Amino acid sequence: MQTTVALGLSPFTVFQASRRGDIRQWLALVLFSVCMTGCASLPGQVERPVSTALANPMETRLGQLVQARAARASTRNDSGFALVGNAELAFTSRMTLIKAAQKTLDIQYYAIFADDTTERMFEALREAAGRGVRIRILLDDFNTSGKNAQVLKMAFEKNIELRLFNPLPGGRGSMLLRILSNLKDVARMQRRMHNKIFVADNAVAITGGRNLGETYFGQGEGTNFVDIDVLAAGRIARDLSRSFDQYWNNTLAYPVQSLMSEEEIKVLKPSPVAAGPGVVTSTTQPAADAAGESPVKPLARATEAPSALPDSTDLSLLTWTWAPSVLLVDHPSKIAADADDVAEAQETAVDGLLQLMSQAKTDLLIVSPYFVPGQLMMRQFAEMRRRGVRVRVLTNSLASNDAPAAHAGYARYREALLAIGVELYEMRAEQEGTVKSFGSGVGSTGGSKSGSRASLHAKVVVMDGRLLVVGSMNLDLRSKLQNSEVAIVIRNRLLSQETTRMIEPALANGAYRVSLVGGKLMWRAPQGSGLKDSTIEPDASLTLKLLLKLFGPLAPDEML
C-alpha cells in the first residue's frame, strides 16, 4: 500500500478494486504483473510524421465568421470569448465545432472515456473525416486501459491520427495492471499530460477543465462533475494550436500503430478489478465547477439519457466578449524532466498563475477541485492577507472528492489557511436538482435526489473582479511539478463578474463554510438547507474517514 501512496495514486482505488474481485484472483494478478514488470518496453524507432495547424484559417467558414464578428464588434482586441458554464453547452459546442470544421480538428486531452456520450462525438468525428477534415487526437496514455482502450481504435479510421503522449508499456488490461506493470519507472508514470484543448480550423477553440466522457457532460448515473470551459476565437485559438503542435511533434508522442494493432485493441476487455467507465483513478484528479453564458440558464436533470443531449448549438447566439488575453502553457519538455529540474526552472504555467495571483489588490476567488497549496503558496496567501486581500477558495469536500488522497493533502493546510484568514468552502456532494452547472441548480436547498451527486472539477481564478483564468491546472504541487497544464488569462471585467455571479450561489448554498471554533474545525451548513453544522467531515462515510486517517499522512504533497 505504501508503494501506491508514493505513486500519488489513490490507495482507496486499489483497496476498493481488491474488494470488488476475489482476493485470490487479485493476488494472482499482482504476482503475474510483478513478474512481467521488466518485460514490456516502448519501441525504439518510431515514425511520427511532422504536421502543423492550418496555416490560413481564413480559408474556412469558421475563420471568416470570427473575422466578421470581430469587425461588427469594432474591437481592437484580437480574441473573443464565451463562457461555457453548463454540461449541455459543453457537449453541444464541441459537436458544433466538429460539424462546422472544413479543414482540421485538433483534439488534446488527459482522458477520453469509452461510453455512449463519447461514441456520439466519435461518430461526428468519423463523419467529419469522411468529408475530408484532417483530425489529430493527442491523448495522455494513463487512462487507456480496460474498456477505455477501445478509444484507441479511432487511430485506424481514415483521415484520423491518434497519438499517445508519454505512453506506458504494457498493462492495458486494467488500471491495476497498468500501475503494477510500470512500478519500475514510478517517476515517469507520475508525469502526465493534463492539457485539454479542442480546436476547429485553427479559428475557434475550447479549453478548460473537462475531459471527454459522460460524467463531464452531466450524463453519469451517480456522480457528475461540475466544470467550466471557455470558447475562444481568433489569435488565442492560434496560440492554442501552436501549443498543440509542440506536443504532437514531440518525441514523447507515439502513434497508436507503433504500440499495438487494431486487433490487439479489440480483444482488450475490462478485468473484474478494473476501474469502471467514467471513474478517474489517476495521478491527477478532476473537480466540478461551471459557468454559463449570461444569463445563467438552468439545465435538465442529470438523469437524462445521452440521447437527450442536443447534437449542436448555435454559437452565434452566445454572448462573445473581445478582450486582451494571454496563454499560460507548459512546454512538453516538462514531462520529460524530473520534479527537481522543474522546481529549479520555475517556469511552469502554475508559476505564471501564482505570479498573477500575488498581484491581487482587493479580492481573489479560487475554484480548484484539488487544492494542496504547499509552503510557497501558503507564504503568498499570508502576504496577500497582510495586505488586506480577501481570499476565497471553493474546493471539494471529502465526500465530493473523487480523489480522497488529494483531500488528505488539502486537510494538512486547512487550519493554517483559516488561521491567516483565507475563507474555505467545500462542495456538498449531495445536491438538490441538477448538478450540471453552477447557478440555480447547484446550491439549491433540500434533500438529495437520485443522480444529483456532485463533484467539483472546475479550475478557475477571478482576481480583483477584472482578471479571469480558466484552465486545466489545479492549485497543487502535482500541477506545478508533475503534470503539463494549459490556461487562458483574460483581462475583462464583464467576464470576470459573470464568472463570479455563477460561483457565488455555490458558495452560499452548495458548499459547507469551514471555520475554526475554539481551535477546532467546524463545517457550517448553508442557511435554509435544513442541514446541521458538523465538527467532522460532513456526508463522508466512516470507511472513507478511516482510510483518510490511515493513508493520508504517508504521501508527500507533490504526489497528491
Coordinates of C-alpha atoms in Angstrom, one line a residue:
M1 CA 0.0 0.0 0.0
Q2 CA 2.9 2.4 0.7
T3 CA 4.0 2.0 -2.9
T4 CA 0.6 3.0 -4.1
V5 CA 0.6 6.2 -2.0
A6 CA 4.1 7.1 -3.2
L7 CA 2.8 7.0 -6.7
G8 CA 0.3 9.7 -5.9
L9 CA -2.4 7.2 -7.0
S10 CA -5.3 7.0 -4.5
P11 CA -4.8 4.0 -2.2
F12 CA -8.5 3.9 -2.0
T13 CA -8.6 2.9 -5.6
V14 CA -6.6 -0.3 -5.1
F15 CA -8.4 -1.0 -1.8
Q16 CA -11.8 -0.8 -3.5
A17 CA -10.5 -2.8 -6.5
S18 CA -9.4 -5.7 -4.3
R19 CA -12.8 -5.7 -2.6
R20 CA -14.7 -5.9 -5.9
G21 CA -12.9 -9.0 -7.1
D22 CA -12.0 -12.3 -5.4
I23 CA -8.9 -11.7 -3.3
R24 CA -7.2 -14.8 -4.6
Q25 CA -7.7 -13.6 -8.2
W26 CA -6.4 -10.2 -7.2
L27 CA -3.2 -11.6 -5.6
A28 CA -2.6 -13.8 -8.6
L29 CA -2.9 -10.7 -10.8
V30 CA -0.4 -8.9 -8.6
L31 CA 2.1 -11.7 -8.8
F32 CA 1.8 -12.0 -12.5
S33 CA 2.2 -8.3 -13.0
V34 CA 5.3 -8.1 -10.8
C35 CA 6.8 -11.0 -12.8
M36 CA 6.1 -9.2 -16.1
T37 CA 7.4 -5.8 -14.9
G38 CA 10.7 -6.0 -16.6
C39 CA 9.4 -7.4 -19.9
A40 CA 7.4 -4.6 -21.6
S41 CA 9.2 -1.7 -23.3
L42 CA 8.5 1.1 -25.8
P43 CA 9.6 0.8 -29.4
G44 CA 12.9 2.4 -30.2
Q45 CA 12.5 3.6 -33.8
V46 CA 9.1 5.3 -34.3
E47 CA 7.9 7.1 -37.4
R48 CA 5.9 10.3 -36.4
P49 CA 5.5 12.5 -39.5
V50 CA 5.6 16.2 -38.6
S51 CA 2.4 18.1 -39.1
T52 CA 1.1 21.5 -38.1
A53 CA -2.1 23.5 -37.6
L54 CA -3.9 25.0 -40.6
A55 CA -1.8 27.9 -41.9
N56 CA -4.7 30.1 -43.0
P57 CA -7.9 29.9 -41.0
M58 CA -9.4 32.5 -43.3
E59 CA -9.8 29.7 -45.9
T60 CA -12.7 28.3 -43.8
R61 CA -16.2 29.5 -42.8
L62 CA -15.3 29.5 -39.1
G63 CA -12.3 31.7 -39.8
Q64 CA -14.4 34.1 -41.8
L65 CA -17.2 34.1 -39.2
V66 CA -14.7 35.0 -36.5
Q67 CA -13.3 37.9 -38.6
A68 CA -16.8 39.2 -39.4
R69 CA -17.8 39.0 -35.7
A70 CA -14.7 40.9 -34.7
A71 CA -15.4 43.6 -37.3
R72 CA -19.0 44.0 -36.1
A73 CA -17.7 44.4 -32.5
S74 CA -15.4 47.2 -33.7
T75 CA -12.8 46.0 -31.3
R76 CA -9.0 46.4 -31.1
N77 CA -8.7 43.1 -29.3
D78 CA -7.8 40.0 -31.4
S79 CA -9.5 37.3 -29.4
G80 CA -13.1 36.6 -28.4
F81 CA -14.5 34.5 -25.6
A82 CA -17.7 32.9 -24.4
L83 CA -18.0 31.1 -21.1
V84 CA -19.3 27.5 -21.2
G85 CA -20.8 27.0 -17.8
N86 CA -23.1 24.1 -18.2
A87 CA -22.8 20.5 -19.3
E88 CA -25.2 20.6 -22.2
L89 CA -23.4 23.6 -23.8
A90 CA -20.1 21.9 -23.2
F91 CA -21.2 18.9 -25.2
T92 CA -23.1 20.8 -28.0
S93 CA -20.3 23.4 -28.5
R94 CA -17.8 20.6 -29.2
M95 CA -20.3 18.8 -31.5
T96 CA -21.0 22.1 -33.3
L97 CA -17.3 22.7 -33.9
I98 CA -16.9 19.1 -35.3
K99 CA -19.8 19.7 -37.7
A100 CA -18.6 23.2 -38.7
A101 CA -15.0 22.2 -39.4
Q102 CA -13.9 22.2 -43.0
K103 CA -10.2 21.6 -42.8
T104 CA -8.8 20.5 -39.4
L105 CA -9.7 19.4 -35.9
D106 CA -7.0 19.2 -33.3
I107 CA -8.0 17.5 -30.0
Q108 CA -5.8 17.1 -27.0
Y109 CA -6.9 15.6 -23.7
Y110 CA -5.7 13.9 -20.5
A111 CA -8.5 11.4 -20.6
I112 CA -11.2 10.2 -23.0
F113 CA -13.6 7.6 -21.5
A114 CA -15.3 5.0 -23.7
D115 CA -19.0 5.5 -23.2
D116 CA -22.2 6.4 -25.1
T117 CA -21.6 10.2 -24.9
T118 CA -18.0 9.8 -26.3
E119 CA -19.2 7.5 -29.0
R120 CA -21.7 10.1 -30.2
M121 CA -18.8 12.5 -30.5
F122 CA -16.7 9.9 -32.3
E123 CA -19.4 9.3 -34.8
A124 CA -19.4 13.0 -35.6
L125 CA -15.6 12.9 -36.0
R126 CA -15.9 9.9 -38.4
E127 CA -18.4 11.9 -40.5
A128 CA -16.0 14.9 -40.5
A129 CA -13.1 12.7 -41.5
G130 CA -15.3 11.3 -44.3
R131 CA -15.8 14.7 -45.8
G132 CA -12.0 15.4 -45.8
V133 CA -11.4 17.0 -42.4
R134 CA -7.9 16.1 -41.1
I135 CA -8.3 15.0 -37.5
R136 CA -5.4 14.8 -35.0
I137 CA -6.1 13.4 -31.5
L138 CA -3.4 13.6 -28.8
L139 CA -4.2 11.7 -25.6
D140 CA -2.3 11.1 -22.4
D141 CA -1.7 7.4 -22.1
F142 CA -2.5 6.8 -18.4
N143 CA -6.2 6.0 -18.7
T144 CA -6.1 4.0 -21.9
S145 CA -6.7 0.6 -20.2
G146 CA -9.6 -1.8 -19.9
K147 CA -12.7 -0.6 -21.6
N148 CA -11.2 2.8 -22.3
A149 CA -8.6 1.2 -24.5
Q150 CA -11.3 0.9 -27.1
V151 CA -10.9 4.7 -27.7
L152 CA -7.7 3.9 -29.5
K153 CA -9.5 2.2 -32.4
M154 CA -10.0 5.7 -33.7
A155 CA -6.4 5.7 -34.8
F156 CA -7.3 3.2 -37.6
E157 CA -10.0 5.4 -39.2
K158 CA -9.4 7.2 -42.4
N159 CA -8.2 10.9 -42.0
I160 CA -7.8 10.4 -38.2
E161 CA -4.5 10.2 -36.5
L162 CA -4.2 9.4 -32.8
R163 CA -1.0 9.7 -30.8
L164 CA -0.4 8.7 -27.1
F165 CA 1.7 11.1 -25.0
N166 CA 4.2 9.6 -22.6
P167 CA 2.9 6.0 -23.1
L168 CA 3.4 3.3 -20.5
P169 CA 4.5 -0.1 -21.8
G170 CA 2.1 -3.0 -21.1
G171 CA -0.7 -3.4 -18.6
R172 CA -3.6 -2.3 -20.8
G173 CA -5.9 -5.0 -19.4
S174 CA -6.9 -2.9 -16.4
M175 CA -5.8 0.2 -14.4
L176 CA -4.4 -2.0 -11.7
L177 CA -2.3 -3.9 -14.2
R178 CA -1.2 -0.6 -15.7
I179 CA 0.1 0.6 -12.4
L180 CA 1.8 -2.7 -11.4
S181 CA 3.4 -3.2 -14.8
N182 CA 5.2 0.2 -14.5
L183 CA 6.5 0.2 -11.0
K184 CA 10.0 0.0 -12.4
D185 CA 9.6 3.7 -13.6
V186 CA 7.5 5.4 -11.0
A187 CA 8.8 8.9 -11.7
R188 CA 7.8 8.6 -15.4
M189 CA 4.4 7.2 -14.6
Q190 CA 3.8 10.3 -12.4
R191 CA 4.3 12.8 -15.2
R192 CA 1.2 13.2 -17.2
M193 CA -0.1 15.5 -20.0
H194 CA -3.1 17.1 -18.4
N195 CA -3.8 19.7 -21.1
K196 CA -7.3 19.9 -22.6
I197 CA -7.6 21.6 -26.0
F198 CA -10.2 21.3 -28.8
V199 CA -9.5 23.5 -31.9
A200 CA -11.5 23.7 -35.2
D201 CA -9.9 25.0 -38.3
N202 CA -7.4 26.9 -36.2
A203 CA -10.2 29.5 -35.7
V204 CA -12.3 28.5 -32.7
A205 CA -11.2 26.5 -29.7
I206 CA -12.4 25.2 -26.3
T207 CA -10.3 24.8 -23.3
G208 CA -10.9 24.4 -19.6
G209 CA -11.3 21.6 -17.0
R210 CA -13.3 18.9 -18.8
N211 CA -12.1 15.6 -20.1
L212 CA -14.3 13.7 -22.5
G213 CA -16.8 11.3 -21.0
E214 CA -20.4 11.2 -19.7
T215 CA -19.6 12.4 -16.2
Y216 CA -18.2 15.6 -17.7
F217 CA -21.4 16.2 -19.6
G218 CA -23.9 15.6 -16.9
Q219 CA -24.9 12.1 -18.0
G220 CA -23.4 10.0 -15.2
E221 CA -25.8 7.8 -13.4
G222 CA -24.3 8.6 -10.0
T223 CA -21.8 11.4 -9.7
N224 CA -21.4 14.2 -12.3
F225 CA -18.6 16.7 -12.4
V226 CA -19.3 20.4 -12.1
D227 CA -16.9 22.1 -14.5
I228 CA -16.2 25.1 -16.7
D229 CA -14.7 25.7 -20.2
V230 CA -14.3 28.7 -22.3
L231 CA -14.8 29.1 -26.1
A232 CA -12.0 31.1 -27.6
A233 CA -11.8 32.6 -31.1
G234 CA -9.1 34.5 -33.1
R235 CA -5.5 34.8 -32.2
I236 CA -5.8 32.9 -28.9
A237 CA -7.1 29.9 -30.8
R238 CA -4.0 30.0 -33.0
D239 CA -1.8 30.2 -29.8
L240 CA -3.6 27.0 -28.6
S241 CA -2.8 25.4 -31.9
R242 CA 0.9 26.2 -31.7
S243 CA 0.9 24.6 -28.3
F244 CA -0.8 21.5 -29.7
D245 CA 1.8 21.2 -32.5
Q246 CA 4.6 21.3 -29.9
Y247 CA 3.1 18.3 -28.1
W248 CA 2.0 16.5 -31.3
N249 CA 5.5 16.6 -32.9
N250 CA 7.4 15.8 -29.6
T251 CA 9.3 12.5 -29.3
L252 CA 7.0 11.6 -26.3
A253 CA 4.0 11.4 -28.7
Y254 CA 3.7 7.9 -30.1
P255 CA 1.3 6.9 -32.9
V256 CA -1.0 4.2 -31.7
Q257 CA 0.1 2.0 -34.6
S258 CA 3.6 1.9 -33.2
L259 CA 2.4 0.5 -29.9
M260 CA -0.4 -2.0 -30.8
S261 CA -2.5 -3.3 -33.6
E262 CA -6.2 -2.8 -34.1
E263 CA -6.8 -6.5 -33.3
E264 CA -4.9 -6.2 -30.0
I265 CA -7.1 -3.3 -29.1
K266 CA -10.3 -5.1 -29.9
V267 CA -9.6 -8.1 -27.6
L268 CA -8.9 -5.9 -24.6
K269 CA -11.8 -6.2 -22.1
P270 CA -12.1 -4.7 -18.5
S271 CA -11.0 -7.1 -15.8
P272 CA -13.0 -7.7 -12.6
V273 CA -10.8 -5.3 -10.8
A274 CA -10.5 -2.6 -13.4
A275 CA -11.8 0.9 -12.7
G276 CA -15.3 1.5 -14.1
P277 CA -16.0 3.7 -17.1
G278 CA -16.1 7.4 -16.2
V279 CA -14.1 6.9 -13.0
V280 CA -10.8 8.8 -12.9
T281 CA -8.3 6.7 -11.0
S282 CA -5.3 8.7 -12.0
T283 CA -2.3 10.7 -10.9
T284 CA -4.3 13.8 -11.4
Q285 CA -7.8 14.5 -10.5
P286 CA -10.9 16.4 -11.5
A287 CA -13.3 18.7 -9.8
A288 CA -16.5 20.4 -10.6
D289 CA -17.4 23.9 -11.4
A290 CA -19.3 25.6 -14.1
A291 CA -20.2 28.9 -15.5
G292 CA -22.5 29.7 -18.3
E293 CA -23.2 32.4 -20.8
S294 CA -25.1 35.3 -19.3
P295 CA -27.8 35.0 -18.1
V296 CA -27.3 31.6 -16.4
K297 CA -29.9 29.1 -17.5
P298 CA -31.0 26.1 -15.6
L299 CA -30.4 22.7 -17.3
A300 CA -32.3 19.5 -17.5
R301 CA -31.8 16.8 -14.9
A302 CA -28.5 14.8 -14.9
T303 CA -30.5 11.6 -15.1
E304 CA -31.3 12.3 -18.8
A305 CA -30.1 9.7 -21.2
P306 CA -27.2 10.8 -23.5
S307 CA -29.6 10.9 -26.4
A308 CA -31.4 13.8 -24.7
L309 CA -28.3 16.0 -25.3
P310 CA -28.7 18.1 -28.5
D311 CA -26.3 17.4 -31.3
S312 CA -25.3 21.0 -31.8
T313 CA -25.9 24.6 -30.7
D314 CA -25.8 28.0 -32.5
L315 CA -22.6 29.5 -31.2
S316 CA -23.5 32.8 -32.8
L317 CA -26.3 33.2 -30.2
L318 CA -23.7 33.2 -27.4
T319 CA -22.5 36.5 -25.9
W320 CA -19.0 36.9 -27.2
T321 CA -16.7 39.2 -25.4
W322 CA -13.5 40.5 -27.1
A323 CA -10.7 41.1 -24.6
P324 CA -6.9 41.1 -24.1
S325 CA -5.6 37.6 -23.2
V326 CA -2.5 35.5 -22.8
L327 CA -1.9 31.8 -22.9
L328 CA -0.2 30.0 -20.0
V329 CA 1.0 26.6 -21.2
D330 CA 3.8 24.2 -20.1
H331 CA 6.4 23.1 -22.7
P332 CA 6.2 19.4 -23.3
S333 CA 9.7 19.0 -22.0
K334 CA 8.3 19.4 -18.5
I335 CA 7.0 15.8 -18.8
A336 CA 10.5 14.6 -19.7
A337 CA 12.2 16.4 -16.8
D338 CA 12.2 15.2 -13.3
A339 CA 10.4 17.2 -10.5
D340 CA 13.7 18.7 -9.2
D341 CA 14.6 20.1 -12.6
V342 CA 11.1 21.6 -12.9
A343 CA 11.2 23.1 -9.4
E344 CA 14.6 24.7 -10.2
A345 CA 13.4 26.1 -13.6
Q346 CA 10.4 27.9 -12.1
E347 CA 8.8 28.4 -15.5
T348 CA 5.6 26.4 -15.3
A349 CA 2.1 27.5 -16.1
V350 CA 1.3 27.2 -12.4
D351 CA 4.2 29.5 -11.6
G352 CA 2.7 32.1 -14.0
L353 CA -0.6 31.8 -12.3
L354 CA 0.9 32.2 -8.9
Q355 CA 2.7 35.4 -10.0
L356 CA -0.5 36.8 -11.3
M357 CA -2.3 35.9 -8.0
S358 CA 0.4 37.6 -5.9
Q359 CA -0.5 40.9 -7.6
A360 CA -4.1 40.8 -6.3
K361 CA -5.2 44.1 -4.7
T362 CA -8.7 43.5 -3.3
D363 CA -10.2 40.1 -3.9
L364 CA -9.1 36.6 -5.0
L365 CA -11.7 33.9 -5.8
I366 CA -10.2 30.4 -6.4
V367 CA -12.0 27.3 -7.6
S368 CA -9.8 24.2 -7.5
P369 CA -11.1 20.7 -7.0
Y370 CA -7.7 19.5 -5.7
F371 CA -6.2 22.2 -3.5
V372 CA -2.8 21.4 -1.9
P373 CA -1.1 24.7 -1.6
G374 CA 2.4 23.8 -0.3
Q375 CA 4.7 26.1 1.6
L376 CA 5.3 28.7 -1.2
M377 CA 1.6 29.2 -1.9
M378 CA 1.0 29.4 1.9
R379 CA 3.5 32.3 2.1
Q380 CA 1.8 34.0 -0.8
F381 CA -1.6 33.7 0.8
A382 CA -0.2 35.1 4.1
E383 CA 1.4 38.1 2.4
M384 CA -1.9 38.8 0.5
R385 CA -3.9 38.6 3.7
R386 CA -1.5 41.1 5.4
R387 CA -2.2 43.5 2.5
G388 CA -6.0 43.1 3.2
V389 CA -6.8 41.0 0.1
R390 CA -9.9 38.8 0.6
V391 CA -9.1 35.2 -0.4
R392 CA -12.0 32.7 -1.0
V393 CA -11.4 29.1 -2.0
L394 CA -14.0 26.6 -3.2
T395 CA -12.7 23.0 -3.3
N396 CA -14.1 19.5 -2.8
S397 CA -15.3 18.1 0.5
L398 CA -14.1 14.6 1.4
A399 CA -17.5 13.3 0.4
S400 CA -17.5 15.0 -3.0
N401 CA -13.8 14.4 -3.8
D402 CA -13.2 11.6 -6.4
A403 CA -9.6 11.5 -5.2
P404 CA -9.5 11.2 -1.4
A405 CA -5.7 11.2 -1.3
A406 CA -5.7 14.7 -2.7
H407 CA -8.2 15.7 0.1
A408 CA -5.6 14.4 2.6
G409 CA -3.1 16.8 1.3
Y410 CA -5.5 19.7 1.5
A411 CA -6.5 18.8 5.0
R412 CA -2.9 19.3 6.2
Y413 CA -3.2 23.0 5.4
R414 CA -6.8 23.7 6.3
E415 CA -6.3 25.0 9.8
A416 CA -3.3 27.1 8.8
L417 CA -5.3 28.6 5.9
L418 CA -8.2 29.5 8.2
A419 CA -5.8 31.0 10.8
I420 CA -4.5 33.6 8.3
G421 CA -8.0 34.5 7.2
V422 CA -8.5 32.5 4.0
E423 CA -12.2 31.7 3.5
L424 CA -12.7 28.0 2.8
Y425 CA -15.8 26.4 1.1
E426 CA -16.2 22.7 0.5
M427 CA -18.6 21.4 -2.2
R428 CA -21.6 19.4 -0.9
A429 CA -21.7 16.0 -2.5
E430 CA -25.5 15.8 -2.2
Q431 CA -27.3 18.5 -4.2
E432 CA -30.9 19.1 -4.9
G433 CA -31.7 19.3 -8.6
T434 CA -29.2 19.4 -11.5
V435 CA -25.5 19.2 -10.9
K436 CA -24.7 20.1 -14.5
S437 CA -23.8 23.7 -13.8
F438 CA -23.2 26.4 -11.2
G439 CA -26.1 28.7 -10.6
S440 CA -29.7 27.8 -9.8
G441 CA -29.0 24.0 -9.9
V442 CA -26.0 23.6 -7.7
G443 CA -26.8 25.2 -4.4
S444 CA -30.5 24.7 -4.3
T445 CA -31.8 23.7 -1.0
G446 CA -33.4 20.5 0.3
G447 CA -32.5 16.8 0.3
S448 CA -30.6 14.9 -2.3
K449 CA -32.2 13.1 -5.2
S450 CA -31.0 10.2 -7.3
G451 CA -28.5 11.2 -9.9
S452 CA -27.7 14.5 -8.3
R453 CA -24.4 13.8 -6.6
A454 CA -21.8 16.5 -7.4
S455 CA -18.1 16.6 -7.6
L456 CA -16.2 19.8 -8.3
H457 CA -13.8 19.7 -11.3
A458 CA -13.5 23.3 -12.5
K459 CA -10.2 25.2 -12.3
V460 CA -10.9 28.9 -12.2
V461 CA -9.4 32.1 -10.7
V462 CA -11.0 35.5 -10.6
M463 CA -8.8 38.4 -9.4
D464 CA -10.0 41.8 -8.4
G465 CA -13.1 41.4 -10.5
R466 CA -11.2 42.1 -13.7
L467 CA -8.9 39.2 -14.4
L468 CA -10.2 35.7 -15.2
V469 CA -8.2 32.5 -15.5
V470 CA -9.8 29.3 -16.9
G471 CA -7.7 26.2 -17.5
S472 CA -6.7 22.6 -16.7
M473 CA -4.5 23.1 -13.7
N474 CA -5.3 22.6 -10.0
L475 CA -3.6 24.6 -7.4
D476 CA -1.5 21.8 -6.1
L477 CA 2.1 20.7 -6.4
R478 CA 1.2 17.9 -8.8
S479 CA 0.1 20.5 -11.4
K480 CA 3.2 22.6 -10.7
L481 CA 5.8 19.9 -10.7
Q482 CA 4.4 16.7 -12.4
N483 CA 1.7 17.5 -15.0
S484 CA 1.8 19.7 -18.1
E485 CA -1.1 22.2 -18.0
V486 CA -2.7 25.0 -20.0
A487 CA -4.9 28.0 -19.1
I488 CA -6.1 31.2 -20.7
V489 CA -5.8 34.5 -18.8
I490 CA -8.5 37.1 -19.8
R491 CA -8.5 40.7 -18.7
N492 CA -12.1 41.7 -18.8
R493 CA -14.5 42.9 -16.0
L494 CA -17.7 41.6 -17.6
L495 CA -16.4 38.1 -18.0
S496 CA -14.9 38.2 -14.5
Q497 CA -18.1 39.4 -12.9
E498 CA -20.2 36.9 -14.9
T499 CA -18.0 34.1 -13.6
T500 CA -18.2 35.4 -10.1
R501 CA -22.0 35.5 -10.3
M502 CA -22.0 31.8 -11.3
I503 CA -19.8 30.7 -8.5
E504 CA -21.2 32.7 -5.6
P505 CA -24.5 30.8 -5.4
A506 CA -22.5 27.6 -5.0
L507 CA -20.6 29.2 -2.1
A508 CA -23.8 30.3 -0.4
N509 CA -26.0 27.3 -1.0
G510 CA -23.9 24.4 -2.4
A511 CA -21.0 24.2 -0.1
Y512 CA -20.1 24.0 3.6
R513 CA -18.2 27.0 5.0
V514 CA -15.3 25.8 7.1
S515 CA -14.3 27.8 10.1
L516 CA -12.3 27.5 13.4
V517 CA -14.3 27.5 16.6
G518 CA -12.4 27.2 19.8
G519 CA -9.4 26.0 17.8
K520 CA -11.4 23.2 16.2
L521 CA -12.8 22.8 12.7
M522 CA -16.5 23.5 12.2
W523 CA -18.4 22.9 8.9
R524 CA -21.2 25.4 8.7
A525 CA -24.2 24.2 6.7
P526 CA -25.8 26.6 4.1
Q527 CA -28.6 28.7 5.6
G528 CA -32.0 27.3 4.9
S529 CA -30.7 23.9 3.7
G530 CA -32.1 22.0 6.7
L531 CA -28.7 20.5 7.3
K532 CA -26.8 20.7 10.6
D533 CA -23.4 22.1 11.3
S534 CA -20.8 19.4 11.8
T535 CA -17.5 19.0 13.7
I536 CA -16.4 16.1 11.4
E537 CA -16.1 15.8 7.6
P538 CA -19.8 16.1 6.5
D539 CA -21.5 13.4 4.4
A540 CA -18.4 11.2 4.2
S541 CA -18.7 7.5 5.2
L542 CA -16.9 6.1 8.3
T543 CA -14.8 3.9 6.0
L544 CA -13.6 6.9 4.0
K545 CA -12.8 8.9 7.1
L546 CA -10.8 6.0 8.5
L547 CA -8.9 5.4 5.2
L548 CA -8.1 9.2 5.1
K549 CA -6.5 9.0 8.6
L550 CA -4.6 5.8 7.8
F551 CA -3.1 6.7 4.4
G552 CA -3.3 10.5 4.3
P553 CA -0.1 11.1 6.2
L554 CA 2.0 8.8 4.0
A555 CA 2.2 10.7 0.8
P556 CA 4.3 13.9 0.1
D557 CA 2.4 17.0 -1.1
E558 CA 3.9 16.8 -4.6
M559 CA 2.4 13.3 -5.2
L560 CA -1.2 14.1 -4.2

